[in-house]
Short mmCIF file of C-alpha atoms and ligand atoms in Angstrom, two decimals:
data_model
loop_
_atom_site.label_atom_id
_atom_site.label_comp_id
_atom_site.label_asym_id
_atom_site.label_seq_id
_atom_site.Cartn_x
_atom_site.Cartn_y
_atom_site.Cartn_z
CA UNK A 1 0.00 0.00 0.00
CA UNK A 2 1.35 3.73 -0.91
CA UNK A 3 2.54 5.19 1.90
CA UNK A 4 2.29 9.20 1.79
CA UNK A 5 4.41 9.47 4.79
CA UNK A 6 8.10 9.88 4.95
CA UNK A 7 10.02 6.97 6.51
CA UNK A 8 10.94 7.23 10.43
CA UNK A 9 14.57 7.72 11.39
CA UNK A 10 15.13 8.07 15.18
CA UNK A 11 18.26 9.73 15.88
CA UNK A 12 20.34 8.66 19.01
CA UNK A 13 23.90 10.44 18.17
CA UNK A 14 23.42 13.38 20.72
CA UNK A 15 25.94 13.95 23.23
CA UNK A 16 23.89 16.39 26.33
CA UNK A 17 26.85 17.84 28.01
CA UNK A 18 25.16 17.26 31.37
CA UNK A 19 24.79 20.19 33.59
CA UNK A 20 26.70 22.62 31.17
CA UNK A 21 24.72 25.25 29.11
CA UNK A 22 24.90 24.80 25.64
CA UNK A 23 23.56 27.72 23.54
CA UNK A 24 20.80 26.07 20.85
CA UNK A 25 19.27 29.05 19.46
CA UNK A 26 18.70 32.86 19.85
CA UNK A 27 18.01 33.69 23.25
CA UNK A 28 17.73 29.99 24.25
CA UNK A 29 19.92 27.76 26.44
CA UNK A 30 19.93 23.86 27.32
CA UNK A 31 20.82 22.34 30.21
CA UNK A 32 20.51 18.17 30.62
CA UNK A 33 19.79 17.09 34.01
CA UNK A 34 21.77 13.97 35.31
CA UNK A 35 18.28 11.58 35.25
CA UNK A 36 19.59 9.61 32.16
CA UNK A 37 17.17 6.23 31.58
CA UNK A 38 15.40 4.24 29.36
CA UNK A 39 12.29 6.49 29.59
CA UNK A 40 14.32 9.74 29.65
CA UNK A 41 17.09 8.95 27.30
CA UNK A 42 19.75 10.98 28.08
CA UNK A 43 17.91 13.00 30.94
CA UNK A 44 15.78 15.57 30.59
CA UNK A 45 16.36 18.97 28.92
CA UNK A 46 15.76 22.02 31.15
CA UNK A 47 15.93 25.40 29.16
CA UNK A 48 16.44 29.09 29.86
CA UNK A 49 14.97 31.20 27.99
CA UNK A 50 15.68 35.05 27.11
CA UNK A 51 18.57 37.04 27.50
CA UNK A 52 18.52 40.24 29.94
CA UNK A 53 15.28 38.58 31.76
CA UNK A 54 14.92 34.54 31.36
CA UNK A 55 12.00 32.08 31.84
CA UNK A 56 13.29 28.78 33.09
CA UNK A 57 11.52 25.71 31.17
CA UNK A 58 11.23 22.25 32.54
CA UNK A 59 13.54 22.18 35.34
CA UNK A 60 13.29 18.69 35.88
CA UNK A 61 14.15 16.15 38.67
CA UNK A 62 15.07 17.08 42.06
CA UNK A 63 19.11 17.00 42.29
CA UNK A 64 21.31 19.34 43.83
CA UNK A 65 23.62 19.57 40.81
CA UNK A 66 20.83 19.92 38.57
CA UNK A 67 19.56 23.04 40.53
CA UNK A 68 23.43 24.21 40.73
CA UNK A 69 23.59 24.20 37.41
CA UNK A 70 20.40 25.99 36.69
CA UNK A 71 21.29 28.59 39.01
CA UNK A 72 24.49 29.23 37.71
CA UNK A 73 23.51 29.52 34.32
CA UNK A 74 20.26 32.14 35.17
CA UNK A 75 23.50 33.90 36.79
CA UNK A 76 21.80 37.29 38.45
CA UNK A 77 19.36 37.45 35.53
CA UNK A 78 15.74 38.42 36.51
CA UNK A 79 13.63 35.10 36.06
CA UNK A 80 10.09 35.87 34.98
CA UNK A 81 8.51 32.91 35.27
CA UNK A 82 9.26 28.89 35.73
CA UNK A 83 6.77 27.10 33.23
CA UNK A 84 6.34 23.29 32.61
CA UNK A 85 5.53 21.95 29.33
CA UNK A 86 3.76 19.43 31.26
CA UNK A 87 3.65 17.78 34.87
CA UNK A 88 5.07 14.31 34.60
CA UNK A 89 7.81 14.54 37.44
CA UNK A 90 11.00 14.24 35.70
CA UNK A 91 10.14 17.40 34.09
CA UNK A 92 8.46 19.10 37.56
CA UNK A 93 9.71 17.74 40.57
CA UNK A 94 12.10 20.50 41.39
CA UNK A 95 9.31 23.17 39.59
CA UNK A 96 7.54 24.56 42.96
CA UNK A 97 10.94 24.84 45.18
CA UNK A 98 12.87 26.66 42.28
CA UNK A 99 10.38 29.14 41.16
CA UNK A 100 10.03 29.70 45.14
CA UNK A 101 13.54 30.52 45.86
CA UNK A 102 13.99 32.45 42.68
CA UNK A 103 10.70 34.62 43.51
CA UNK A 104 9.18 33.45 40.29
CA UNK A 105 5.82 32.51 39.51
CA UNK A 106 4.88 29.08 37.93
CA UNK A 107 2.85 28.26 34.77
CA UNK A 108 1.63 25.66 33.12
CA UNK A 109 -1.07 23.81 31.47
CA UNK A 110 -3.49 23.77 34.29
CA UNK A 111 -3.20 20.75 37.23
CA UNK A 112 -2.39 17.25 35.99
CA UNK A 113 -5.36 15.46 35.06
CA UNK A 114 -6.79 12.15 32.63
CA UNK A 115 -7.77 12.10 28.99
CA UNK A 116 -10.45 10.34 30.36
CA UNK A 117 -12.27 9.35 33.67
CA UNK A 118 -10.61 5.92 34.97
CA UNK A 119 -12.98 3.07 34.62
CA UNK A 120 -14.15 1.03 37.59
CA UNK A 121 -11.12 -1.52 38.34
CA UNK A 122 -9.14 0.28 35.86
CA UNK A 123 -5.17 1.91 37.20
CA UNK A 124 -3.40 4.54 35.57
CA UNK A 125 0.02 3.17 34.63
CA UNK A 126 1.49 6.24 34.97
CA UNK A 127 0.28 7.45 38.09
CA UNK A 128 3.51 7.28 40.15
CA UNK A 129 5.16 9.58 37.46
CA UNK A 130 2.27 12.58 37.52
CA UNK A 131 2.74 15.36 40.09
CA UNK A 132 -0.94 15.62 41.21
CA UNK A 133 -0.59 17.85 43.41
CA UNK A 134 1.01 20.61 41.82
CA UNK A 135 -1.01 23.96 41.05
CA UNK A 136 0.09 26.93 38.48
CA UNK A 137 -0.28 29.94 39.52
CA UNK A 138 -1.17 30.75 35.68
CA UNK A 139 -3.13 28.37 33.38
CA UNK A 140 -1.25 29.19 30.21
CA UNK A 141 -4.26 29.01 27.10
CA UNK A 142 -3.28 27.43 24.09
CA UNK A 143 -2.57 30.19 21.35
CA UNK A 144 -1.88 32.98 23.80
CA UNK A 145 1.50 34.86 23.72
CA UNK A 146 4.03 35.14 26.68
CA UNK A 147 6.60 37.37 26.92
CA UNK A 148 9.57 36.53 29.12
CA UNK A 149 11.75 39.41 29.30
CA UNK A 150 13.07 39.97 25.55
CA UNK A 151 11.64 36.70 24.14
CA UNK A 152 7.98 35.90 23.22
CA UNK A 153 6.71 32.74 23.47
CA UNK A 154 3.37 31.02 21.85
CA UNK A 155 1.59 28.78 23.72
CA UNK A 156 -0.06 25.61 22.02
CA UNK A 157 -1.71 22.90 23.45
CA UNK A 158 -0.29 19.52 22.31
CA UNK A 159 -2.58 17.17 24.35
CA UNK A 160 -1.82 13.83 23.56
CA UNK A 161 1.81 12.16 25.39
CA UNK A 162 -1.03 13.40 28.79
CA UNK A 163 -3.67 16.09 28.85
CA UNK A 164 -1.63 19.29 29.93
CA UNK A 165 0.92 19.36 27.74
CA UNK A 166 2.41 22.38 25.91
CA UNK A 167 4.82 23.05 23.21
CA UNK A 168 6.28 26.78 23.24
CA UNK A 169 7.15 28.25 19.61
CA UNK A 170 10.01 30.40 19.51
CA UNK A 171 10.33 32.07 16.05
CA UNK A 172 10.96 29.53 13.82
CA UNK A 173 11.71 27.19 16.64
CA UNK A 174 9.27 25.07 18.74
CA UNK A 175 10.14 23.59 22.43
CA UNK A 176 8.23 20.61 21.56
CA UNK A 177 8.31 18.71 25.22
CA UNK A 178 7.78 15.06 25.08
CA UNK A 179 5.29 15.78 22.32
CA UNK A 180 7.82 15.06 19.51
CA UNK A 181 11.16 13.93 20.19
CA UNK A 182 14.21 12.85 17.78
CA UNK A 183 15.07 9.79 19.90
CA UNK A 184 12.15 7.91 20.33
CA UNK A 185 8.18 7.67 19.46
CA UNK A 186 6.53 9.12 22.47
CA UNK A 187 5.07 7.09 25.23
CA UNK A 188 0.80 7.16 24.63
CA UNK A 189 -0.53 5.05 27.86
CA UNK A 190 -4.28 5.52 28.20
CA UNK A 191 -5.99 7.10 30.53
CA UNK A 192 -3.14 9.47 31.24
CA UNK A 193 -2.89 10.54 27.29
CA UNK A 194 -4.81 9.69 24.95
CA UNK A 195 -3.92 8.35 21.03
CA UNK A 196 -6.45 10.40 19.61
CA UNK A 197 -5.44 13.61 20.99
CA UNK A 198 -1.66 12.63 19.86
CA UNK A 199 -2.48 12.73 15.93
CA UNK A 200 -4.50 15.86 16.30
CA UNK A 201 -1.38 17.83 18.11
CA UNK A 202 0.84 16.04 15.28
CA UNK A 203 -1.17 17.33 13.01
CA UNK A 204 -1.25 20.51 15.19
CA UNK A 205 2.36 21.07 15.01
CA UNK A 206 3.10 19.93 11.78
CA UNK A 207 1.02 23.04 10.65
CA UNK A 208 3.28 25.72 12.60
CA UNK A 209 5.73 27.92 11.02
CA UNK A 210 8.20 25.71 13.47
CA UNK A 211 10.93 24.50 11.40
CA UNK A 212 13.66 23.07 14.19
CA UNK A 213 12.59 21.26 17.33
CA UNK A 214 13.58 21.14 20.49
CA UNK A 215 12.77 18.23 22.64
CA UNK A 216 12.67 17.95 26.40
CA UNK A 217 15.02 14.74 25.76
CA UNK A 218 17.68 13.88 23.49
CA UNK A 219 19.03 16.20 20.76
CA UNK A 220 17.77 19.11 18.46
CA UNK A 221 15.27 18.07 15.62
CA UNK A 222 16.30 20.65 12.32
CA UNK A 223 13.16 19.25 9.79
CA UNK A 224 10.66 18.97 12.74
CA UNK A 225 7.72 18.60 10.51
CA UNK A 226 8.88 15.99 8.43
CA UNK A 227 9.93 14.29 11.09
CA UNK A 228 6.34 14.64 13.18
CA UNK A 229 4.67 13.50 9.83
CA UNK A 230 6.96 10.57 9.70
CA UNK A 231 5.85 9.59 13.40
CA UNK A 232 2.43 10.58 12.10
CA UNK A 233 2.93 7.95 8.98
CA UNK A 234 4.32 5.56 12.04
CA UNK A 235 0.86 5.84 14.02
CA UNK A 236 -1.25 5.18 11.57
CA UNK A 237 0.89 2.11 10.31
CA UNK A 238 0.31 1.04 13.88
CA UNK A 239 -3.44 1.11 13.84
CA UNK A 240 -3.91 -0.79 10.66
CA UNK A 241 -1.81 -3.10 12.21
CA UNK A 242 -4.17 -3.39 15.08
CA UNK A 243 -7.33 -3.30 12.90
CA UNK A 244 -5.92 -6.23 11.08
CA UNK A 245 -4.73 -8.46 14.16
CA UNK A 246 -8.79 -7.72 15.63
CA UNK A 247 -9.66 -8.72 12.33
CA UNK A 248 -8.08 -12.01 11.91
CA UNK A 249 -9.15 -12.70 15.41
CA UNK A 250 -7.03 -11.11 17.71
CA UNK A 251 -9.65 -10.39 20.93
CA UNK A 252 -7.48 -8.88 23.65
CA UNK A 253 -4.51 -6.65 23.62
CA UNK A 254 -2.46 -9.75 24.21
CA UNK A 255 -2.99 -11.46 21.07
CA UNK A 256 -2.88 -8.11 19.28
CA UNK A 257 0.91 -7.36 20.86
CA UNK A 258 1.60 -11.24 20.09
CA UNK A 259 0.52 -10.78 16.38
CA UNK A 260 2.11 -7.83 16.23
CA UNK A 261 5.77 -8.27 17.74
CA UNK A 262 6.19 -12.56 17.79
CA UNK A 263 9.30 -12.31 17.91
CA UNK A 264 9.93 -10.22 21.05
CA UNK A 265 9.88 -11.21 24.61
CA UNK A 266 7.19 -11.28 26.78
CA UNK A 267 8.58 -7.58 28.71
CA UNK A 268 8.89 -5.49 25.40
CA UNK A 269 5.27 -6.85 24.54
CA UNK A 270 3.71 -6.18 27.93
CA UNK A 271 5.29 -2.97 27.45
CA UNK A 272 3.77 -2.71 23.93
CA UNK A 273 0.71 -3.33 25.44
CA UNK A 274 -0.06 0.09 26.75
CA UNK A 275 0.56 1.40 23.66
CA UNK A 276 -1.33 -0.97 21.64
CA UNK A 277 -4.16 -0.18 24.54
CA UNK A 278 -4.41 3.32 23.18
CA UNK A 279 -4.45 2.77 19.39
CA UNK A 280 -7.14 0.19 20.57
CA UNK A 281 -9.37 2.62 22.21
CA UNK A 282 -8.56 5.17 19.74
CA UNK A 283 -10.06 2.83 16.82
CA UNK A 284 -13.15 2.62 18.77
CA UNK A 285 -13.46 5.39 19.27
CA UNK A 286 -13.69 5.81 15.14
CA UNK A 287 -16.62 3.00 15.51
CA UNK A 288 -14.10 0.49 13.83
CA UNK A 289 -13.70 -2.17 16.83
CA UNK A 290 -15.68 -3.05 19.74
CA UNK A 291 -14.90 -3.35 23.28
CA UNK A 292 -16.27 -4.58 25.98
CA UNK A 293 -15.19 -4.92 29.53
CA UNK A 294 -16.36 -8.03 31.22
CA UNK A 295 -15.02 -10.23 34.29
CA UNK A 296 -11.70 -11.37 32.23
CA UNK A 297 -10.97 -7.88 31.11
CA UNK A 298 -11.06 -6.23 27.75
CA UNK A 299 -12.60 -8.30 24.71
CA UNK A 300 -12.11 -6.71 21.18
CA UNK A 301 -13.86 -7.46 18.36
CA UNK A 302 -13.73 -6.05 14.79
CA UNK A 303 -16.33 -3.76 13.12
CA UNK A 304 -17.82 -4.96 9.84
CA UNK A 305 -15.12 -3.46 7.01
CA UNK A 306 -14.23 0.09 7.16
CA UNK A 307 -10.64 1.07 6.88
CA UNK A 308 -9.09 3.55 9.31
CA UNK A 309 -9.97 7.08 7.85
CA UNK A 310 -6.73 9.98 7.78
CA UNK A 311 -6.40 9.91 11.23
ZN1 ZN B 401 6.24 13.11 30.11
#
C-alpha cells in the first residue's frame, strides 16, 4: 500500500553535556539534568529562555547539581517565570521549590489530570510519574502569547503524550516537550494521554511555522515537521496493524501485541501493550472495533469493514 508518509529515522547520536549550558538558538539555552534512563534517554532537557530577563523551562528532577547548574547559568538574571511543558515529574519535581527561591511565579497547562475518567477496576500506569498535586499559579491558554523578558513565546496545546501538555514556539523554533522527540516515538498510555489527541497535536504542530525542534530529551530536531509527519505515517501504520490483528481474530490486547511483535519477549510486549491499549481505544473510538469490559478484562472485536480514515 502507498505510503504518503516519509520513513521514520530516530536519531540517538546526541551527546547532552550534562549540567553545562549549551547555547541552541537565539536567546535559548539547554541544560541536561543527570536523570539519564530508558524512559528519559539521556535525561531531561531544562531550558532558559531570554537574554537580559529569562523564563526557566522544565527544570526537571530534584538534584542538587541539577539546581546548581540551573542557578548558575540564570546567573543574576531576573527570572520571569518557571513554566512546565507538562507535569510528569522528571520534568516538575524541582518546579515549585525553584520558582520559590527564585521569587518566580509558575505556569503551566493547568493541574495534571486524565484524557479520560478511569474506569471502575481500571489503574493509571502512569500514576507514580504525575505530580498531582502541583497547582500553576497561571493556566497558560493554548494560542496565547508570553513574553519573558526579551523573548515571546506562543503557547499551544499539544494534548496527547497526557492532557496538559504544551509546546512553546520560539520564532521559527518550537520547544516541543515530550510531544515530539528525535530519539524515540513518544510514550501514549491511556488514561493518562490519549492516542487520539496525539495525531490531532501532530497534526497541530506539523502546521506551525516551526521549522527546528527542540525536545525535552535527546538532541535538536532541524526538519521537525517531516519528522512529526513521519511519526504521524508511524501511528497510523500502527493502527492498521491493530485493525488487522482484531480482524483475523485477535480479541485482547495480548494477542494483538503477540501478532504484532512474535518475535519479542514477553517484557517489550507487555510494554507494547499500553501502547497498543491506546491505538485500541482510539479505533473505537472511530466506531471500527468493539470493546467490551467483562469479568476477564477487555474483549475486542472487529467492526464490519471500514478502513481507518486519515487519522
Ligand atoms: Zn512526560
Amino acid at each position: 500500500m502507498a505510503q504518503p508518509f516519509p520513513p521514520l529515522v530516530f536519531s540517538r547520536d546526541f551527546d547532552p553535556q550534562t549540567g553545562v549550558a549549551v547555547p541552541v538558538g537565539r536567546g535559548i539555552v539547554r541544560v541536561t539534568a543527570p536523570n539519564a534512563s530508558a524512559y528519559t534517554f539521556t535525561g531531561t532537557n531544562s531550558f532558559i529562555l531570554g537574554e537580559e530577563r529569562v523564563a526557566v523551562l522544565d527544570p526537571g528532577p530534584e538534584s542538587e547539581s541539577h539546581r546548581a547548574a540551573l542557578l548558575g547559568a540564570i546567573g543574576r538574571r531576573k527570572v520571569d517565570a518557571v513554566v512546565l511543558t507538562h507535569t510528569h515529574r522528571d520534568h516538575s519535581a524541582m518546579a515549585a521549590r525553584l520558582a520559590r527561591e527564585l521569587g518566580a511565579p509558575l505556569w503551566f497547562g493547568g493541574q495534571h489530570r486524565l484524557s479520560r475518567p478511569l474506569r471502575r477496576g481500571e489503574r493509571n500506569p502512569l500514576k507514580r510519574s504525575c505530580d498531582w498535586s502541583l497547582v500553576p499559579d497561571r493556566v497558560l491558554q493554548d494560542g496565547e502569547t508570553i513574553l519573558t523578558g526579551d523573548l515571546s513565546l506562543v503557547v499551544h496545546a499539544t494534548p496527547g503524550h497526557c492532557r496538559n501538555h504544551l509546546a512553546f514556539a520560539a520564532g521559527d523554533m518550537l520547544l516541543s516537550g515530550d510531544h515530539v522527540m528525535g530519539w524515540n516515538s513518544t510514550l501514549v498510555a491511556v488514561p493518562d494521554g490519549s492516542m487520539g489527541d496525539y495525531l490531532d497535536s501532530l497534526d497541530k504542530v506539523i502546521a506551525l511555522p516551526c521549522r527546528r525542534y527542540l525536545p525535552a530529551h535527546g538532541g535538536p530536531i532541524e526538519d521537525g515537521p517531516g519528522y512529526a509527519r513521519a511519526l504521524r505515517g508511524h501511528r497510523q501504520m500502527r493502527n492498521e496493524q491493530v485493525l488487522e490483528a482484531v480482524r483475523s481474530g485477535a480479541e485482547t490486547v495480548g494477542a494483538i501485541a503477540a501478532r504484532i511483535y512474535p518475535k519479542q519477549s514477553f517484557a517489550v510486549r507487555r510494554a507494547a501493550a499500553m501502547t497498543i491499549t491506546a491505538h485500541v481505544e482510539y479505533l473505537a473510538s472511530l466506531h471500527l472495533l468493539t470493546i467490551h469490559h467483562g469479568l476477564f478484562g477487555m474483549r475486542i472485536r472487529a467492526r464490519p469493514e471500514r478502513s481507518p480514515r486519515g487519522k
